[in-house]
Short mmCIF file of C-alpha atoms in Angstrom, two decimals:
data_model
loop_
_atom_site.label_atom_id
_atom_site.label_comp_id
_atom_site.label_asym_id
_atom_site.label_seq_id
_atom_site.Cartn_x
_atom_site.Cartn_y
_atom_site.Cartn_z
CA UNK A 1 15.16 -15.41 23.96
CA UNK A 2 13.46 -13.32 21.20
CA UNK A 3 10.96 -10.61 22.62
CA UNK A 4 8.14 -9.76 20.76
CA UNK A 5 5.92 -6.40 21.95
CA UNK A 6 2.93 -5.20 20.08
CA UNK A 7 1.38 -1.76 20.55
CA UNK A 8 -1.99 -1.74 19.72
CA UNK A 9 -5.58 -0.15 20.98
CA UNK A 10 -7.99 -2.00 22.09
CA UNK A 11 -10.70 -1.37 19.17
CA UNK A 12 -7.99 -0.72 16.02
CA UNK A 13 -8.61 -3.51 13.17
CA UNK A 14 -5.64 -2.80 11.79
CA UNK A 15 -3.58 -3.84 15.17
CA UNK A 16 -6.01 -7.41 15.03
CA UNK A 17 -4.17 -8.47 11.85
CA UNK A 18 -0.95 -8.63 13.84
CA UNK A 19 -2.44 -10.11 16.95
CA UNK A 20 -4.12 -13.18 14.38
CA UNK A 21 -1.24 -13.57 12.56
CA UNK A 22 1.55 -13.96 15.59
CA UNK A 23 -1.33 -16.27 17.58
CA UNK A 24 -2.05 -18.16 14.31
CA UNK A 25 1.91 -18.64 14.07
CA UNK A 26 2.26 -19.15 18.29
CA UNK A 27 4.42 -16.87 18.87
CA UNK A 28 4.29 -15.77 21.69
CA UNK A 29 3.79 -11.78 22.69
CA UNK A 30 3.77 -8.98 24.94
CA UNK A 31 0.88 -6.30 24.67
CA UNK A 32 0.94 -2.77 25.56
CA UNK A 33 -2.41 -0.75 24.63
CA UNK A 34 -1.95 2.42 23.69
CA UNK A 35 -4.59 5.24 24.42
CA UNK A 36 -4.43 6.97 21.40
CA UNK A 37 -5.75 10.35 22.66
CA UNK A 38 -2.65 10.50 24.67
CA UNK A 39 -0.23 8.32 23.20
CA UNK A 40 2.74 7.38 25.05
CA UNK A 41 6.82 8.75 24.70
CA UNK A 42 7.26 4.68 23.56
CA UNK A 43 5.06 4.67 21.06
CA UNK A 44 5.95 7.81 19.27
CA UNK A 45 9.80 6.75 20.01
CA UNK A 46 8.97 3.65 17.58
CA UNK A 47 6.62 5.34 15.27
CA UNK A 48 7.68 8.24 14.98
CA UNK A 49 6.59 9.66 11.11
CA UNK A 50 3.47 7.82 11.78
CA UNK A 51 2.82 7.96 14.89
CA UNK A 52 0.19 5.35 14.80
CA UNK A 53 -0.55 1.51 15.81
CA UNK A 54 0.21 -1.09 15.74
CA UNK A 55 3.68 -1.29 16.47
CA UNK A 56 5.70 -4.52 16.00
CA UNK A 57 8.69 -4.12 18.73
CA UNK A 58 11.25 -7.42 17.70
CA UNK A 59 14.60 -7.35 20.07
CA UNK A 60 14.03 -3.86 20.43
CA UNK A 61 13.92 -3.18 16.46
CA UNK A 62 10.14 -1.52 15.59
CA UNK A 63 8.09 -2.52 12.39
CA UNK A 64 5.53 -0.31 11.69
CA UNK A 65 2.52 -0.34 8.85
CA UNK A 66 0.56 -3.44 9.45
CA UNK A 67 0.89 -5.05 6.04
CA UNK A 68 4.30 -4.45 6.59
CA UNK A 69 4.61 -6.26 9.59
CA UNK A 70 2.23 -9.16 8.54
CA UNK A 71 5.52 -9.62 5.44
CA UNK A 72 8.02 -9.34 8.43
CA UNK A 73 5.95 -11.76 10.82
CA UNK A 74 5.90 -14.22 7.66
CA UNK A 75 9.34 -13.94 7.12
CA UNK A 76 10.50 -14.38 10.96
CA UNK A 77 8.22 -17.25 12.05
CA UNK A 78 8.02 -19.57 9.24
CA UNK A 79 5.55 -21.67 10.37
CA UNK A 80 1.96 -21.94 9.60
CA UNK A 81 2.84 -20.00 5.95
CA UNK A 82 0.36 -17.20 5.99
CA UNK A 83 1.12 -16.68 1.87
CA UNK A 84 0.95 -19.01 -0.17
CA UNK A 85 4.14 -20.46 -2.23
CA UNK A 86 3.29 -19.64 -5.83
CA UNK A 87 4.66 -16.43 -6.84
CA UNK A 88 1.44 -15.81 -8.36
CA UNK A 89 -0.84 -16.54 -5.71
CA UNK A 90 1.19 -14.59 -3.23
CA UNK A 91 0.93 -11.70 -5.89
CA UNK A 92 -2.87 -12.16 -5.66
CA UNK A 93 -3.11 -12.42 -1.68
CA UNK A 94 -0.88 -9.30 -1.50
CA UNK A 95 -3.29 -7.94 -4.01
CA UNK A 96 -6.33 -7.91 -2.43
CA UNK A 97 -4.88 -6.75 0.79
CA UNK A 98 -4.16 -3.77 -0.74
CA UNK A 99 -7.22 -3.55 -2.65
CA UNK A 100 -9.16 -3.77 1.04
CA UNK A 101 -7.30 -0.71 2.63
CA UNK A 102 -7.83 1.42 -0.64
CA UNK A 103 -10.87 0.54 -2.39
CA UNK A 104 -13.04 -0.56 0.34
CA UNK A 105 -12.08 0.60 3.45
CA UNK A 106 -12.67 4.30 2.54
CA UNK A 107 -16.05 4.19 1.08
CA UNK A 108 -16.84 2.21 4.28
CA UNK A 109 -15.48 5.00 6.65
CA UNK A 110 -17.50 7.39 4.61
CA UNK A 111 -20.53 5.55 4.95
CA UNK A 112 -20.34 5.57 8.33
CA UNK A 113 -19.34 9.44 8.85
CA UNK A 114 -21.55 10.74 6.17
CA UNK A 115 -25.70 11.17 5.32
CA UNK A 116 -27.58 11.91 2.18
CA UNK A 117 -25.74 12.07 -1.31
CA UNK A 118 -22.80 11.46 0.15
CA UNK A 119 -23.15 8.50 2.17
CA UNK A 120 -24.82 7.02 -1.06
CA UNK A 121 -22.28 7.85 -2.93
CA UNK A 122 -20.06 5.92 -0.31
CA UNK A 123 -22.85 2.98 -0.78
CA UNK A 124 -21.92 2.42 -4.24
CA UNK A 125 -18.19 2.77 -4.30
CA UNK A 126 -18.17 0.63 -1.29
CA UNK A 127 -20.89 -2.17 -2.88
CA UNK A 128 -18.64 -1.64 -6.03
CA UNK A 129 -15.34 -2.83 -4.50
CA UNK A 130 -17.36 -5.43 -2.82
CA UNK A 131 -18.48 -7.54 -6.01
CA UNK A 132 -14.95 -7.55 -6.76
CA UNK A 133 -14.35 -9.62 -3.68
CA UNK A 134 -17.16 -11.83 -3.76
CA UNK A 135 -15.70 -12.98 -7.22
CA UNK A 136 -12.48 -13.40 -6.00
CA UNK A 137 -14.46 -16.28 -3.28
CA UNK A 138 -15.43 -18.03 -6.37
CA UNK A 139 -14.85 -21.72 -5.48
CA UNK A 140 -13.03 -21.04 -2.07
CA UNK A 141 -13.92 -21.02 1.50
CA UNK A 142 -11.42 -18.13 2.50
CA UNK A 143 -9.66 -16.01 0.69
CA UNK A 144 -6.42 -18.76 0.93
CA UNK A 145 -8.07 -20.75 -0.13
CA UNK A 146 -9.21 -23.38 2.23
CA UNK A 147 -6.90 -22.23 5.30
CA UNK A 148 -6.81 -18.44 6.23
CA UNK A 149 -4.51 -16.55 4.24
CA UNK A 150 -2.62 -13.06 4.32
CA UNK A 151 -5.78 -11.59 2.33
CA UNK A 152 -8.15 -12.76 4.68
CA UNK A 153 -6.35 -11.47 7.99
CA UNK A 154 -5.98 -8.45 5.82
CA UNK A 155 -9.96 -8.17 5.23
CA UNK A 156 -10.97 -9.45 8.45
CA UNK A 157 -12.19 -6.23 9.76
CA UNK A 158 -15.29 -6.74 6.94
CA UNK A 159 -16.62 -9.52 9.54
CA UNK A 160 -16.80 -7.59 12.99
CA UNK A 161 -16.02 -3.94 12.03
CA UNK A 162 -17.94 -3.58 9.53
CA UNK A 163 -21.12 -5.35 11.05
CA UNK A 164 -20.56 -2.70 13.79
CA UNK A 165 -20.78 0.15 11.42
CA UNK A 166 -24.19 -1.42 10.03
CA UNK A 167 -25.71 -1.30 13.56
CA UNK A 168 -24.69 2.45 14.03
CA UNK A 169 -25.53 3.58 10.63
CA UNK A 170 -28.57 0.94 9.66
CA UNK A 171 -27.30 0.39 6.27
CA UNK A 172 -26.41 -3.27 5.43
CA UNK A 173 -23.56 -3.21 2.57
CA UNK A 174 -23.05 -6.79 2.86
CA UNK A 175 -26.36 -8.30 1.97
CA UNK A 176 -26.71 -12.15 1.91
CA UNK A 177 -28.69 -12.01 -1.49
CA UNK A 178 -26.21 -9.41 -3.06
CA UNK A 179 -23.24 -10.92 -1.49
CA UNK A 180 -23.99 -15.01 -0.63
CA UNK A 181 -20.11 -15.87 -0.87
CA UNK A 182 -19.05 -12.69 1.57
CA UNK A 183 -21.60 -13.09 3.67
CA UNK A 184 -20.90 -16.68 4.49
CA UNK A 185 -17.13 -16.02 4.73
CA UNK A 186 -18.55 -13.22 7.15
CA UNK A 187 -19.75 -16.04 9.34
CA UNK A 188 -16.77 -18.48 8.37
CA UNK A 189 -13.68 -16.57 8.98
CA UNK A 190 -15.06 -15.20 12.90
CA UNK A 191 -15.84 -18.44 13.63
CA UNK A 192 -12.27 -20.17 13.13
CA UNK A 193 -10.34 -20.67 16.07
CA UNK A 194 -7.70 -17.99 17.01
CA UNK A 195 -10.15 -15.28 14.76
CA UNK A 196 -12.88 -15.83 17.01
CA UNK A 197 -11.01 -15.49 20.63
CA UNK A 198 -9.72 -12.59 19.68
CA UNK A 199 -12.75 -9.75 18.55
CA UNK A 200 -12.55 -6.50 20.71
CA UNK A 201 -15.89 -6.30 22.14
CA UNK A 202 -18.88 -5.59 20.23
CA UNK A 203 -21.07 -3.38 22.26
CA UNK A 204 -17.85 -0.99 23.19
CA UNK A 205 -17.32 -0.77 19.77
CA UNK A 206 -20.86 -0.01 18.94
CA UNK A 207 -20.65 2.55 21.28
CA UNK A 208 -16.95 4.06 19.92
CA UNK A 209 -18.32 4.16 16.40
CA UNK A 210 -21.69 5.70 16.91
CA UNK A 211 -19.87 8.65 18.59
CA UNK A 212 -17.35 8.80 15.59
CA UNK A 213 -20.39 9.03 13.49
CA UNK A 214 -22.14 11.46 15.53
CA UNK A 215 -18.76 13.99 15.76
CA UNK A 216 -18.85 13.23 11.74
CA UNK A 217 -21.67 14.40 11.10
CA UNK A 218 -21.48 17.46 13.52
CA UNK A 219 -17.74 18.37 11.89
CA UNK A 220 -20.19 18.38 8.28
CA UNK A 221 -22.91 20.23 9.74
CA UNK A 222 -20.12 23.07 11.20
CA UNK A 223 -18.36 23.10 7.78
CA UNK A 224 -21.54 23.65 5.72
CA UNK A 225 -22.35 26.66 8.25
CA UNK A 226 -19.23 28.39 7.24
CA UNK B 1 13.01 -18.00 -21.99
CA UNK B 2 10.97 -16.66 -25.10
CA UNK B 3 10.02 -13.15 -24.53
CA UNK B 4 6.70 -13.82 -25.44
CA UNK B 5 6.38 -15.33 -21.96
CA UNK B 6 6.81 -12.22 -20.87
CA UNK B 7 4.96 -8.72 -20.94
CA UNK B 8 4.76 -5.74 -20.00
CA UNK B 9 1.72 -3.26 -20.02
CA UNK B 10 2.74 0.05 -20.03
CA UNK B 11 3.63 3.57 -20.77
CA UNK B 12 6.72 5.54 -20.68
CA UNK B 13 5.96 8.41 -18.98
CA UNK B 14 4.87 6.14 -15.59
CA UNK B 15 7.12 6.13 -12.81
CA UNK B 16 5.29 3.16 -11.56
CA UNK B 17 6.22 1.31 -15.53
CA UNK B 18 9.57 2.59 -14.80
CA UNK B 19 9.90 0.27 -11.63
CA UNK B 20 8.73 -3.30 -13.32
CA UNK B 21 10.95 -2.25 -16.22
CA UNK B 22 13.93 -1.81 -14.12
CA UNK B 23 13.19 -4.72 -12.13
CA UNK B 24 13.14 -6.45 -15.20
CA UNK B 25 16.01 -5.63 -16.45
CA UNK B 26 17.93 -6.20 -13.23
CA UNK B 27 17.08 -9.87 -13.13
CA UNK B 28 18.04 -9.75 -17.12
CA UNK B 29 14.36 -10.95 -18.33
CA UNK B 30 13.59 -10.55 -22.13
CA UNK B 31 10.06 -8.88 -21.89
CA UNK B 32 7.81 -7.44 -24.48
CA UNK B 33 6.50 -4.17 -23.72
CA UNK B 34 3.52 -3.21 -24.91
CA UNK B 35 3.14 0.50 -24.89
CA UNK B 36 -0.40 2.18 -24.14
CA UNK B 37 -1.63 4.90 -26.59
CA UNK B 38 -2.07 7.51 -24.20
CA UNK B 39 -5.22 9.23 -23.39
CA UNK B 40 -6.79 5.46 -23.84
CA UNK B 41 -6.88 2.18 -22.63
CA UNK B 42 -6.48 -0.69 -24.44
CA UNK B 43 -8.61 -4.10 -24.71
CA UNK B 44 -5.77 -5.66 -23.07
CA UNK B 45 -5.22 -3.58 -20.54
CA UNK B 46 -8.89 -3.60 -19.00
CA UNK B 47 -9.24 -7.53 -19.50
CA UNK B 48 -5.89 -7.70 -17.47
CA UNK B 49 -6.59 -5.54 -14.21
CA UNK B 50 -10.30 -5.30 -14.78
CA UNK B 51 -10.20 -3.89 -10.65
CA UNK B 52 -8.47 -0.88 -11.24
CA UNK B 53 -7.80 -0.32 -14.91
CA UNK B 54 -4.39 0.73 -14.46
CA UNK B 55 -0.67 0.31 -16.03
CA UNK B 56 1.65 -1.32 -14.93
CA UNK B 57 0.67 -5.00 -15.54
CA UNK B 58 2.99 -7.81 -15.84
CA UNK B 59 1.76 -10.60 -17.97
CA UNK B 60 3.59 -13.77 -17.57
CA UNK B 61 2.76 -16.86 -19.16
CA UNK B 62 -0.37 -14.70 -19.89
CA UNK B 63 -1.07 -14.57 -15.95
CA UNK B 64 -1.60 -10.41 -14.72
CA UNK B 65 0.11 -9.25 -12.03
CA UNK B 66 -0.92 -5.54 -11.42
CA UNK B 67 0.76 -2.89 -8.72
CA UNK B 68 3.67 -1.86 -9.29
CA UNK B 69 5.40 -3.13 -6.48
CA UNK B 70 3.76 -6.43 -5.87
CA UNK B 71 4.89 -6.61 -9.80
CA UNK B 72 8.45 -5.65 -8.16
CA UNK B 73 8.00 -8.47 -5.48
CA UNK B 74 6.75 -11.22 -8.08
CA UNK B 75 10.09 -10.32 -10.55
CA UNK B 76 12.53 -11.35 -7.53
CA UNK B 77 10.44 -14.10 -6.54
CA UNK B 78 10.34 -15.69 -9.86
CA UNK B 79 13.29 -14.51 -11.05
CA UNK B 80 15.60 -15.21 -7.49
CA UNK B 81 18.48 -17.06 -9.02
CA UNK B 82 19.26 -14.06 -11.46
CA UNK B 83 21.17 -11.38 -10.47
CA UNK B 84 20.90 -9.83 -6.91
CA UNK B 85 18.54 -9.92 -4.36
CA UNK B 86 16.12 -6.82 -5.07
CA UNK B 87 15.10 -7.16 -1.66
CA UNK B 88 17.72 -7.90 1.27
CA UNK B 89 17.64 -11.04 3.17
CA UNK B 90 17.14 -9.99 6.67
CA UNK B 91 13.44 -9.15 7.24
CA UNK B 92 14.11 -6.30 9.21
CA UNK B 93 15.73 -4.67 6.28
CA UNK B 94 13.02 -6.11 4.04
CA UNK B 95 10.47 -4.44 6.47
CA UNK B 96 12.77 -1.24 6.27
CA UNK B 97 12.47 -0.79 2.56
CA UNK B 98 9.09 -1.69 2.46
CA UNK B 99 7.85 0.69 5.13
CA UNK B 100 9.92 3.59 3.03
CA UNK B 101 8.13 2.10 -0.64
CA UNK B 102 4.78 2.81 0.95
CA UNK B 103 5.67 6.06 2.59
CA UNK B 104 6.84 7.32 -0.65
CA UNK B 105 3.63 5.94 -2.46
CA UNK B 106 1.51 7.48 0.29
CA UNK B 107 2.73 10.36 1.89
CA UNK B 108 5.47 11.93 -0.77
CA UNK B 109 3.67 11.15 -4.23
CA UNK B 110 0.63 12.81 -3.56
CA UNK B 111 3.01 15.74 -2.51
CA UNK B 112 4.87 15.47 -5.98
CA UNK B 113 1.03 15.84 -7.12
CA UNK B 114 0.06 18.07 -5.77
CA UNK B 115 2.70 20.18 -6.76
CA UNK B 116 2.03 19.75 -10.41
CA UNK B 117 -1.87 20.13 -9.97
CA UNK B 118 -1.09 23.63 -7.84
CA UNK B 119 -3.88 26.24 -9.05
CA UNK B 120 -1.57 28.81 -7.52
CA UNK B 121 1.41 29.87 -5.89
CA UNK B 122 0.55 29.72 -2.63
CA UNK B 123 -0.82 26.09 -2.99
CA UNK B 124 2.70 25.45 -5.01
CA UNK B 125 4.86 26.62 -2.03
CA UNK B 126 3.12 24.00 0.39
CA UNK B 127 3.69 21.21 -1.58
CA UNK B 128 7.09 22.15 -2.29
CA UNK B 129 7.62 22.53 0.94
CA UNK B 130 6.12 18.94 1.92
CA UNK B 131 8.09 17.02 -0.96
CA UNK B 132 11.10 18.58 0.44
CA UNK B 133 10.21 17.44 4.07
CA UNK B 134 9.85 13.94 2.36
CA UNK B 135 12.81 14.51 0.78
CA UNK B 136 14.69 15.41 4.32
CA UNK B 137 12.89 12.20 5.49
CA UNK B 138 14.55 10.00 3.24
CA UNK B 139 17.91 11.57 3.05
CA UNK B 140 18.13 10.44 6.90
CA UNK B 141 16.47 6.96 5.72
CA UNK B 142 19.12 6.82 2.98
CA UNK B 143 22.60 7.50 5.25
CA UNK B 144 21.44 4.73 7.76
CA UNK B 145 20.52 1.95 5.50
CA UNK B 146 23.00 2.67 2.64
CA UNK B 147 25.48 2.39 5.09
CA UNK B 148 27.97 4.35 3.14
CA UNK B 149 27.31 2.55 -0.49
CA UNK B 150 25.50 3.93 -3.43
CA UNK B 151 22.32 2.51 -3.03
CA UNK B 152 19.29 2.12 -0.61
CA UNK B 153 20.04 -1.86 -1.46
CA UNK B 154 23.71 -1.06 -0.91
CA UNK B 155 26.34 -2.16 -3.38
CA UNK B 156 23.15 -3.10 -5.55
CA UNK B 157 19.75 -1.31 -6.73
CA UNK B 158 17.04 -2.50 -4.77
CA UNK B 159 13.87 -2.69 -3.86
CA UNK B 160 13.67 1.17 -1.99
CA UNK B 161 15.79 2.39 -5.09
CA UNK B 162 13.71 1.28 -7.59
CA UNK B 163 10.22 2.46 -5.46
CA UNK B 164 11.43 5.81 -5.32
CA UNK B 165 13.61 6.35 -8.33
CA UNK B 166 10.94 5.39 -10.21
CA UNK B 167 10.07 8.97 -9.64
CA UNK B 168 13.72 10.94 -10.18
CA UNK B 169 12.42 11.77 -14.16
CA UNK B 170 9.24 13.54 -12.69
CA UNK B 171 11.46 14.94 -9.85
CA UNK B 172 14.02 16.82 -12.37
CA UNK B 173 10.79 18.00 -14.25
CA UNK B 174 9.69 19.34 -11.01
CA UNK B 175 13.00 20.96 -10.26
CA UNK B 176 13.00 22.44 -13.80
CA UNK B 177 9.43 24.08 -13.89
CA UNK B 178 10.23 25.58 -10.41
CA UNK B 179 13.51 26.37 -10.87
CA UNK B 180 14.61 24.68 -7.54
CA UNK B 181 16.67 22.14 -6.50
CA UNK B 182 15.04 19.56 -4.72
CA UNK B 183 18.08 17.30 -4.00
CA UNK B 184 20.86 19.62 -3.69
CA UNK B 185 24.29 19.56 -1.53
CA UNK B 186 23.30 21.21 1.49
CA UNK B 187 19.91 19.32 2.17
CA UNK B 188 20.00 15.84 0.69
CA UNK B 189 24.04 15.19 -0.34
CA UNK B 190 23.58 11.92 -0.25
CA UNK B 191 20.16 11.33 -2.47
CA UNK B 192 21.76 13.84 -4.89
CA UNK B 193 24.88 11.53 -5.44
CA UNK B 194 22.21 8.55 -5.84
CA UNK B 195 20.34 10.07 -8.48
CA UNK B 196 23.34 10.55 -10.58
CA UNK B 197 24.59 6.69 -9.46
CA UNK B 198 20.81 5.28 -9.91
CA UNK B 199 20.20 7.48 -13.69
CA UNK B 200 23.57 5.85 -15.04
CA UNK B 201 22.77 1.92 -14.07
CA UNK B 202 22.56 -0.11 -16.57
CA UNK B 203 19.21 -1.28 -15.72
CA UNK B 204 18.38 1.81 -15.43
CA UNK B 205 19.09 4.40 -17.90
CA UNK B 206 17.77 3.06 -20.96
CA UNK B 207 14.64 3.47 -19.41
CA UNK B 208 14.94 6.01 -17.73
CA UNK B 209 12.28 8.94 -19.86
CA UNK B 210 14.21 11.92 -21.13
CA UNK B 211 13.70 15.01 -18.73
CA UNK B 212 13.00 17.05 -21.59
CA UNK B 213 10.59 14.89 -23.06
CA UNK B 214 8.86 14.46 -19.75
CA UNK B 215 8.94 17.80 -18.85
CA UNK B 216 6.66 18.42 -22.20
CA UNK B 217 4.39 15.27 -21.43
CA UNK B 218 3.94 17.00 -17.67
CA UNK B 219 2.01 20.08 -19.41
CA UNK B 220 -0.83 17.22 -20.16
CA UNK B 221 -0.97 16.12 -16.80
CA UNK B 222 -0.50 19.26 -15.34
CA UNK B 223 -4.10 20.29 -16.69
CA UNK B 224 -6.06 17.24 -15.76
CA UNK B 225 -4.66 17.60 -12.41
CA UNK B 226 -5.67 21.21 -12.42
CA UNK B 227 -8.80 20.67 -14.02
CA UNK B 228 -9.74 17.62 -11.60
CA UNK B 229 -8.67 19.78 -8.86
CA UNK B 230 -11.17 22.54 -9.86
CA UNK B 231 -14.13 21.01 -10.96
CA UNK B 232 -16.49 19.59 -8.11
CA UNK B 233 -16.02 16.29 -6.37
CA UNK B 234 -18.02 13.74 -8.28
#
């Protein structure tokens, strides 16, 4: 009988892509959350250059790198394709899940950890990247189209995550009358069944990120003393 | 197929180029390349990958693809009946080579960078010495998945070869500016005999840039780097 383990902590958005992808697919899992102040001799057994989550653990082989293990998961459990057939489309999908984790998720994060010129500066890179993605939503309902895709899975931390950070920082990036298509896939996408049994909860991660912001912002303050 | 169906944006210098080329030309596809002037981008180029204005971009049937190794993914994918497998079957393996692709895009390369955009010696040595703990990192990742053959993909290139020899021309500039050797028999036997094995494949070494002429292109890049590196962050 195949055993499937995933390492993950209890807030990471990157760890949720592999919990909605195996649920969306069925298969069934093991969890083991990792505190990652004190991670455990397992995790950094399976991860070691990385030390990170999450952690795919498939008869006792680890996957690491959650894009990574979103191509594996495809690959192993065939059903309920996550990518689409076209080469081309799956180019696409596998191009705007990149595009999230390096054009948008880092002006995000400095939003969130920064104030004044900088945090505007993470404003506009962020609201930059952002019209790119509210084209690409042109005509569609998700970003597969109309079923969740590999794209969407990969962006889903925009609808929870990113709302959190908006709350702690009281700057809205993802205005309905900037961004009508994103914001409704923002109501779509946590809304669809599997996506929307599965957020970590909201007011722990309000909580988590306004002390990451707060430690930012301290960290800033201590450098500019220097 | 007519090669006009086909083409490649590009630039011979790029180690990223270098990997949809050799993909390319290990599924035997006629392709067009169309070379960027460099120091500019053409029309072409921005209406193609509008997002990040960047090289390499596959056009086929006038579609864009753009990254390098989603280009890599699309050329076996489209191209799966010709020639081997780029990637192997087994997933595991496929997740394998693709965890050691990103690595090298994320962790190594901006080593490699950083060792050409070094405003002095002392920044120099720390990159050096982080490209060669890459270096040490895939050595081990090489033994265990070659399993004794010539290539990361085994008896064939593949998909970890070409995502990392993409880089060997800037890596023998790098050895050559700082007199050391990088891959070398003591630290990384194996890697060394793959260079020499991946620099004469067929697909491979007509595209492949000259070291030399690389090694003069680097003193370009070598000052934006520098000069990026010293002026203020926008």
């Amino acid at each position: 009988m195949a055993e499937v383990k995933l390492f993950r902590s209890w807030s990471s958005s990157f760890a949720l892509r592999i919990v909605w992808a195996l649920k969306l697919k069925g298969v069934p899992y093991d969890t083991i959350f990792e505190d990652l102040s004190s991670k455990s001799s397992l995790l950094l057994q399976y991860n070691p250059i990385h030390k990170k989550v999450p952690v795919l653990v498939h008869n006792g082989k680890s996957i690491v790198e959650s894009l990574v293990i979103l191509e594996y998961i495809e690959e192993t459990w065939k059903q309920n394709p996550l990518l689409p057939e076209d080469p081309h489309d799956r180019a696409t999908a596998r191009f705007w899940a990149q595009f999230g984790d390096d054009k948008v998720f880092p002006p995000v994060l400095d939003v969130l950890r920064n104030e004044g010129k900088e945090q505007e500066e993470g404003i506009v890179k962020a609201k930059e990247s952002l019209k790119y993605l509210e084209e690409e939503l042109k005509g569609k309902k998700f970003f597969g189209g109309e079923k969740i895709g590999f794209a969407d899975i990969a962006l889903g931390w925009l609808a929870h995550h990113e709302n959190v950070f908006e709350e702690v920082t009281g700057i809205t990036l993802i205005a309905e009358d900037e961004f009508p298509l994103l914001s409704e896939w923002r109501k779509t996408f946590p809304d669809a069944p599997v996506i929307k049994e599965n957020w970590p909860p909201r007011d722990k991660l309000v909580t988590k990120f306004q002390a990451i912001r707060e430690q930012a912002l301290v960290q800033k303050l201590k450098m500019a003393e220097k | 197929m007519a090669k006009s169906d086909v083409k490649l944006i590009g630039a011979w210098p790029s180690p990223f180029v270098l990997r949809a080329q050799i993909a390319l030309n290990l599924k035997s596809v006629e392709y067009e390349f169309l070379e960027e002037a460099l120091g500019s981008k053409s029309e072409l180029l921005l209406k193609s990958n509008p997002v990040h204005k960047k090289m390499p971009v596959l056009l086929h049937h006038d579609k864009p693809i753009c990254e390098s190794l989603i280009i890599v993914e699309y050329i076996q994918e489209v191209w799966a009946s010709s020639g081997p497998s780029i990637l192997p079957s087994d997933p595991y393996e496929r997740a394998i080579a693709r965890f050691w692709a990103a690595y090298v895009d994320e962790k190594w390369f901006p080593a490699m960078k950083g060792i050409l955009g070094a405003q002095d010696d002392e920044a120099r040595k720390a990159a050096v010495a982080q490209v060669a703990e890459g270096l040490a990192l895939l050595e081990e990742a090489f033994q265990k998945i070659s399993k004794g053959k010539s290539f990361f993909g085994g008896d064939h290139i593949g998909y970890l070869d070409i995502a990392f020899g993409g880089f060997l021309g800037w890596l023998r500039v790098i050895e050559g500016m700082g007199g050391i050797k990088l891959l070398n028999e003591t630290e990384t036997p194996g890697l060394l005999k793959w260079a020499d094995d991946f620099a004469a494949h067929p697909a491979v070494k007509d595209v492949l840039p000259d070291t030399e002429k690389l090694a003069e292109f680097s003193k370009v890049v070598i000052a934006k780097l520098r000069a990026a590196a010293a002026a203020p962050a926008k």
